[in-house]
Amino acid sequence: MEEFLAFQDFLHEFMQDSGSNIKTFADNIDCKPEAVGRWIAGKYLPAPATVIKIAVKNNISTDYMFGLSDIKTLRYHAAKTSFYERFNTLLVLRKYNPYQVAKACKISNSSIYHWKTAKLLPSISSLYRIAKLLACSLDYLLGIGEYI
């Protein structure tokens, strides 16, 4: 999965440029070094809340972290809407319905229903696929950027 490779590349680049190691990077974002090690190994991706923390604390765009943009700097803007409201806005703008997105992104319809009713965020892998399909910013989907 390309999002794993892009994030691995980002982590290597970030730690080299900042002179940090797994422990100092983990301490910076208040997580366990073992988790960072698993991300670097490509075994897991961080939860959306952790990706947001990395972006905001280090002023780095999530689109850059996942190879969706060459623009490194985060243009932070705290969203006043829920994920599902932002997602629904994109559906209207891009002329998609939830079923089409679910099918194209290999996401269950029940997951989309839970995003709406439980106000949950999708996994980073799902967000990545949605951002690519709907040609939008991952920062926007995560609620930390205002530009679609």
PDB file of C-alpha atoms in Angstrom:
ATOM      1  CA  MET A   1       0.000   0.000   0.000  1.00  0.00           C
ATOM      2  CA  GLU A   2       1.464   3.259  -1.140  1.00  0.00           C
ATOM      3  CA  GLU A   3       0.342   5.208   1.940  1.00  0.00           C
ATOM      4  CA  PHE A   4       2.544   2.943   4.108  1.00  0.00           C
ATOM      5  CA  LEU A   5       5.587   3.538   1.910  1.00  0.00           C
ATOM      6  CA  ALA A   6       5.013   7.286   1.759  1.00  0.00           C
ATOM      7  CA  PHE A   7       4.645   7.531   5.525  1.00  0.00           C
ATOM      8  CA  GLN A   8       7.766   5.405   6.080  1.00  0.00           C
ATOM      9  CA  ASP A   9       9.707   7.720   3.755  1.00  0.00           C
ATOM     10  CA  PHE A  10       8.363  10.743   5.617  1.00  0.00           C
ATOM     11  CA  LEU A  11       9.411   9.346   8.999  1.00  0.00           C
ATOM     12  CA  HIS A  12      12.942   8.584   7.792  1.00  0.00           C
ATOM     13  CA  GLU A  13      13.256  12.045   6.235  1.00  0.00           C
ATOM     14  CA  PHE A  14      11.803  13.839   9.255  1.00  0.00           C
ATOM     15  CA  MET A  15      14.015  12.058  11.771  1.00  0.00           C
ATOM     16  CA  GLN A  16      17.118  12.590   9.663  1.00  0.00           C
ATOM     17  CA  ASP A  17      16.364  16.304   9.073  1.00  0.00           C
ATOM     18  CA  SER A  18      15.467  16.958  12.718  1.00  0.00           C
ATOM     19  CA  GLY A  19      18.291  14.841  14.138  1.00  0.00           C
ATOM     20  CA  SER A  20      15.809  12.818  16.158  1.00  0.00           C
ATOM     21  CA  ASN A  21      15.535   9.112  16.740  1.00  0.00           C
ATOM     22  CA  ILE A  22      12.582   6.847  17.418  1.00  0.00           C
ATOM     23  CA  LYS A  23      12.512   7.690  21.130  1.00  0.00           C
ATOM     24  CA  THR A  24      12.719  11.478  20.742  1.00  0.00           C
ATOM     25  CA  PHE A  25      10.133  11.412  17.947  1.00  0.00           C
ATOM     26  CA  ALA A  26       7.809   9.301  20.118  1.00  0.00           C
ATOM     27  CA  ASP A  27       8.342  11.594  23.115  1.00  0.00           C
ATOM     28  CA  ASN A  28       7.494  14.623  20.945  1.00  0.00           C
ATOM     29  CA  ILE A  29       4.079  13.208  20.091  1.00  0.00           C
ATOM     30  CA  ASP A  30       3.425  11.430  23.411  1.00  0.00           C
ATOM     31  CA  CYS A  31       3.375   7.883  22.100  1.00  0.00           C
ATOM     32  CA  LYS A  32       5.359   4.721  22.665  1.00  0.00           C
ATOM     33  CA  PRO A  33       8.624   4.196  20.756  1.00  0.00           C
ATOM     34  CA  GLU A  34       7.386   0.699  19.881  1.00  0.00           C
ATOM     35  CA  ALA A  35       4.491   2.241  17.942  1.00  0.00           C
ATOM     36  CA  VAL A  36       6.868   4.463  15.967  1.00  0.00           C
ATOM     37  CA  GLY A  37       9.024   1.425  15.263  1.00  0.00           C
ATOM     38  CA  ARG A  38       5.998  -0.396  13.831  1.00  0.00           C
ATOM     39  CA  TRP A  39       5.196   2.601  11.598  1.00  0.00           C
ATOM     40  CA  ILE A  40       8.778   2.716  10.333  1.00  0.00           C
ATOM     41  CA  ALA A  41       8.654  -1.029   9.649  1.00  0.00           C
ATOM     42  CA  GLY A  42       5.443  -0.512   7.656  1.00  0.00           C
ATOM     43  CA  LYS A  43       3.405  -2.795   9.897  1.00  0.00           C
ATOM     44  CA  TYR A  44       0.839  -0.190  10.959  1.00  0.00           C
ATOM     45  CA  LEU A  45      -0.195   3.371  10.350  1.00  0.00           C
ATOM     46  CA  PRO A  46      -0.951   5.722  13.235  1.00  0.00           C
ATOM     47  CA  ALA A  47      -4.503   6.551  14.221  1.00  0.00           C
ATOM     48  CA  PRO A  48      -5.952   9.750  12.738  1.00  0.00           C
ATOM     49  CA  ALA A  49      -5.615  11.567  16.073  1.00  0.00           C
ATOM     50  CA  THR A  50      -1.900  10.731  16.163  1.00  0.00           C
ATOM     51  CA  VAL A  51      -1.403  11.874  12.566  1.00  0.00           C
ATOM     52  CA  ILE A  52      -3.100  15.167  13.491  1.00  0.00           C
ATOM     53  CA  LYS A  53      -0.801  15.502  16.517  1.00  0.00           C
ATOM     54  CA  ILE A  54       2.307  14.911  14.371  1.00  0.00           C
ATOM     55  CA  ALA A  55       1.109  17.479  11.834  1.00  0.00           C
ATOM     56  CA  VAL A  56       0.167  20.209  14.294  1.00  0.00           C
ATOM     57  CA  LYS A  57       3.158  19.808  16.641  1.00  0.00           C
ATOM     58  CA  ASN A  58       5.615  19.878  13.740  1.00  0.00           C
ATOM     59  CA  ASN A  59       3.717  22.181  11.341  1.00  0.00           C
ATOM     60  CA  ILE A  60       3.770  19.553   8.591  1.00  0.00           C
ATOM     61  CA  SER A  61       0.948  18.873   6.177  1.00  0.00           C
ATOM     62  CA  THR A  62      -0.565  15.395   6.349  1.00  0.00           C
ATOM     63  CA  ASP A  63      -0.719  15.487   2.554  1.00  0.00           C
ATOM     64  CA  TYR A  64       3.075  15.813   2.578  1.00  0.00           C
ATOM     65  CA  MET A  65       3.437  13.010   5.139  1.00  0.00           C
ATOM     66  CA  PHE A  66       1.545  10.622   2.887  1.00  0.00           C
ATOM     67  CA  GLY A  67       3.032  11.712  -0.432  1.00  0.00           C
ATOM     68  CA  LEU A  68      -0.074  13.485  -1.724  1.00  0.00           C
ATOM     69  CA  SER A  69       1.622  16.884  -1.973  1.00  0.00           C
ATOM     70  CA  ASP A  70       5.095  18.400  -2.211  1.00  0.00           C
ATOM     71  CA  ILE A  71       4.014  21.261   0.061  1.00  0.00           C
ATOM     72  CA  LYS A  72       5.485  20.516   3.464  1.00  0.00           C
ATOM     73  CA  THR A  73       4.067  23.285   5.635  1.00  0.00           C
ATOM     74  CA  LEU A  74       0.689  22.807   7.261  1.00  0.00           C
ATOM     75  CA  ARG A  75      -1.728  25.671   6.679  1.00  0.00           C
ATOM     76  CA  TYR A  76      -3.521  24.992   9.940  1.00  0.00           C
ATOM     77  CA  HIS A  77      -7.182  25.780  10.209  1.00  0.00           C
ATOM     78  CA  ALA A  78      -9.333  24.078  12.830  1.00  0.00           C
ATOM     79  CA  ALA A  79     -12.545  22.893  11.211  1.00  0.00           C
ATOM     80  CA  LYS A  80     -15.847  23.883  12.732  1.00  0.00           C
ATOM     81  CA  THR A  81     -17.603  20.965  11.076  1.00  0.00           C
ATOM     82  CA  SER A  82     -17.542  17.235  11.694  1.00  0.00           C
ATOM     83  CA  PHE A  83     -15.715  14.828   9.435  1.00  0.00           C
ATOM     84  CA  TYR A  84     -18.998  13.621   7.987  1.00  0.00           C
ATOM     85  CA  GLU A  85     -20.099  17.179   7.139  1.00  0.00           C
ATOM     86  CA  ARG A  86     -16.817  17.785   5.315  1.00  0.00           C
ATOM     87  CA  PHE A  87     -17.133  14.400   3.592  1.00  0.00           C
ATOM     88  CA  ASN A  88     -20.699  15.158   2.541  1.00  0.00           C
ATOM     89  CA  THR A  89     -19.635  18.549   1.132  1.00  0.00           C
ATOM     90  CA  LEU A  90     -17.069  16.731  -1.005  1.00  0.00           C
ATOM     91  CA  LEU A  91     -19.649  14.226  -2.202  1.00  0.00           C
ATOM     92  CA  VAL A  92     -21.840  17.065  -3.460  1.00  0.00           C
ATOM     93  CA  LEU A  93     -18.934  18.949  -5.050  1.00  0.00           C
ATOM     94  CA  ARG A  94     -17.513  15.867  -6.781  1.00  0.00           C
ATOM     95  CA  LYS A  95     -20.920  14.385  -7.652  1.00  0.00           C
ATOM     96  CA  TYR A  96     -20.445  11.117  -5.780  1.00  0.00           C
ATOM     97  CA  ASN A  97     -22.722   9.278  -3.397  1.00  0.00           C
ATOM     98  CA  PRO A  98     -21.597   7.320  -0.323  1.00  0.00           C
ATOM     99  CA  TYR A  99     -22.150   3.988  -2.073  1.00  0.00           C
ATOM    100  CA  GLN A 100     -19.828   4.951  -4.954  1.00  0.00           C
ATOM    101  CA  VAL A 101     -17.118   6.047  -2.520  1.00  0.00           C
ATOM    102  CA  ALA A 102     -17.492   2.868  -0.478  1.00  0.00           C
ATOM    103  CA  LYS A 103     -17.169   0.714  -3.563  1.00  0.00           C
ATOM    104  CA  ALA A 104     -14.244   2.635  -5.108  1.00  0.00           C
ATOM    105  CA  CYS A 105     -12.331   2.888  -1.817  1.00  0.00           C
ATOM    106  CA  LYS A 106     -13.143  -0.620  -0.611  1.00  0.00           C
ATOM    107  CA  ILE A 107     -14.885   0.676   2.507  1.00  0.00           C
ATOM    108  CA  SER A 108     -18.001  -0.927   3.931  1.00  0.00           C
ATOM    109  CA  ASN A 109     -21.281   0.961   3.762  1.00  0.00           C
ATOM    110  CA  SER A 110     -21.665   0.335   7.484  1.00  0.00           C
ATOM    111  CA  SER A 111     -18.392   2.199   8.110  1.00  0.00           C
ATOM    112  CA  ILE A 112     -19.732   5.242   6.317  1.00  0.00           C
ATOM    113  CA  TYR A 113     -22.929   4.990   8.370  1.00  0.00           C
ATOM    114  CA  HIS A 114     -20.841   4.922  11.584  1.00  0.00           C
ATOM    115  CA  TRP A 115     -18.907   8.012  10.499  1.00  0.00           C
ATOM    116  CA  LYS A 116     -22.220   9.809  10.270  1.00  0.00           C
ATOM    117  CA  THR A 117     -23.978   8.498  13.378  1.00  0.00           C
ATOM    118  CA  ALA A 118     -21.112   7.955  15.791  1.00  0.00           C
ATOM    119  CA  LYS A 119     -19.042  10.858  14.478  1.00  0.00           C
ATOM    120  CA  LEU A 120     -16.022   8.571  14.069  1.00  0.00           C
ATOM    121  CA  LEU A 121     -13.033   9.251  11.860  1.00  0.00           C
ATOM    122  CA  PRO A 122     -12.095   6.659   9.245  1.00  0.00           C
ATOM    123  CA  SER A 123      -8.710   4.972   9.409  1.00  0.00           C
ATOM    124  CA  ILE A 124      -5.783   6.764   7.792  1.00  0.00           C
ATOM    125  CA  SER A 125      -5.797   4.213   4.949  1.00  0.00           C
ATOM    126  CA  SER A 126      -9.472   4.956   4.259  1.00  0.00           C
ATOM    127  CA  LEU A 127      -8.883   8.707   4.457  1.00  0.00           C
ATOM    128  CA  TYR A 128      -5.964   8.378   2.049  1.00  0.00           C
ATOM    129  CA  ARG A 129      -8.112   6.509  -0.496  1.00  0.00           C
ATOM    130  CA  ILE A 130     -10.959   9.031  -0.090  1.00  0.00           C
ATOM    131  CA  ALA A 131      -8.571  11.964  -0.574  1.00  0.00           C
ATOM    132  CA  LYS A 132      -7.229  10.411  -3.780  1.00  0.00           C
ATOM    133  CA  LEU A 133     -10.673   9.527  -5.133  1.00  0.00           C
ATOM    134  CA  LEU A 134     -12.262  12.886  -4.357  1.00  0.00           C
ATOM    135  CA  ALA A 135      -9.144  14.888  -5.254  1.00  0.00           C
ATOM    136  CA  CYS A 136      -9.052  16.674  -1.938  1.00  0.00           C
ATOM    137  CA  SER A 137      -6.663  17.463   0.869  1.00  0.00           C
ATOM    138  CA  LEU A 138      -6.044  14.970   3.644  1.00  0.00           C
ATOM    139  CA  ASP A 139      -5.597  18.008   5.913  1.00  0.00           C
ATOM    140  CA  TYR A 140      -9.160  19.052   5.006  1.00  0.00           C
ATOM    141  CA  LEU A 141     -10.583  15.587   5.679  1.00  0.00           C
ATOM    142  CA  LEU A 142      -8.824  15.473   9.078  1.00  0.00           C
ATOM    143  CA  GLY A 143     -10.200  18.904   9.998  1.00  0.00           C
ATOM    144  CA  ILE A 144      -6.868  20.733  10.184  1.00  0.00           C
ATOM    145  CA  GLY A 145      -6.884  22.458   6.804  1.00  0.00           C
ATOM    146  CA  GLU A 146      -9.493  24.593   5.144  1.00  0.00           C
ATOM    147  CA  TYR A 147      -8.557  23.955   1.551  1.00  0.00           C
ATOM    148  CA  ILE A 148     -10.219  21.118  -0.280  1.00  0.00           C
TER     149      ILE A 148
END
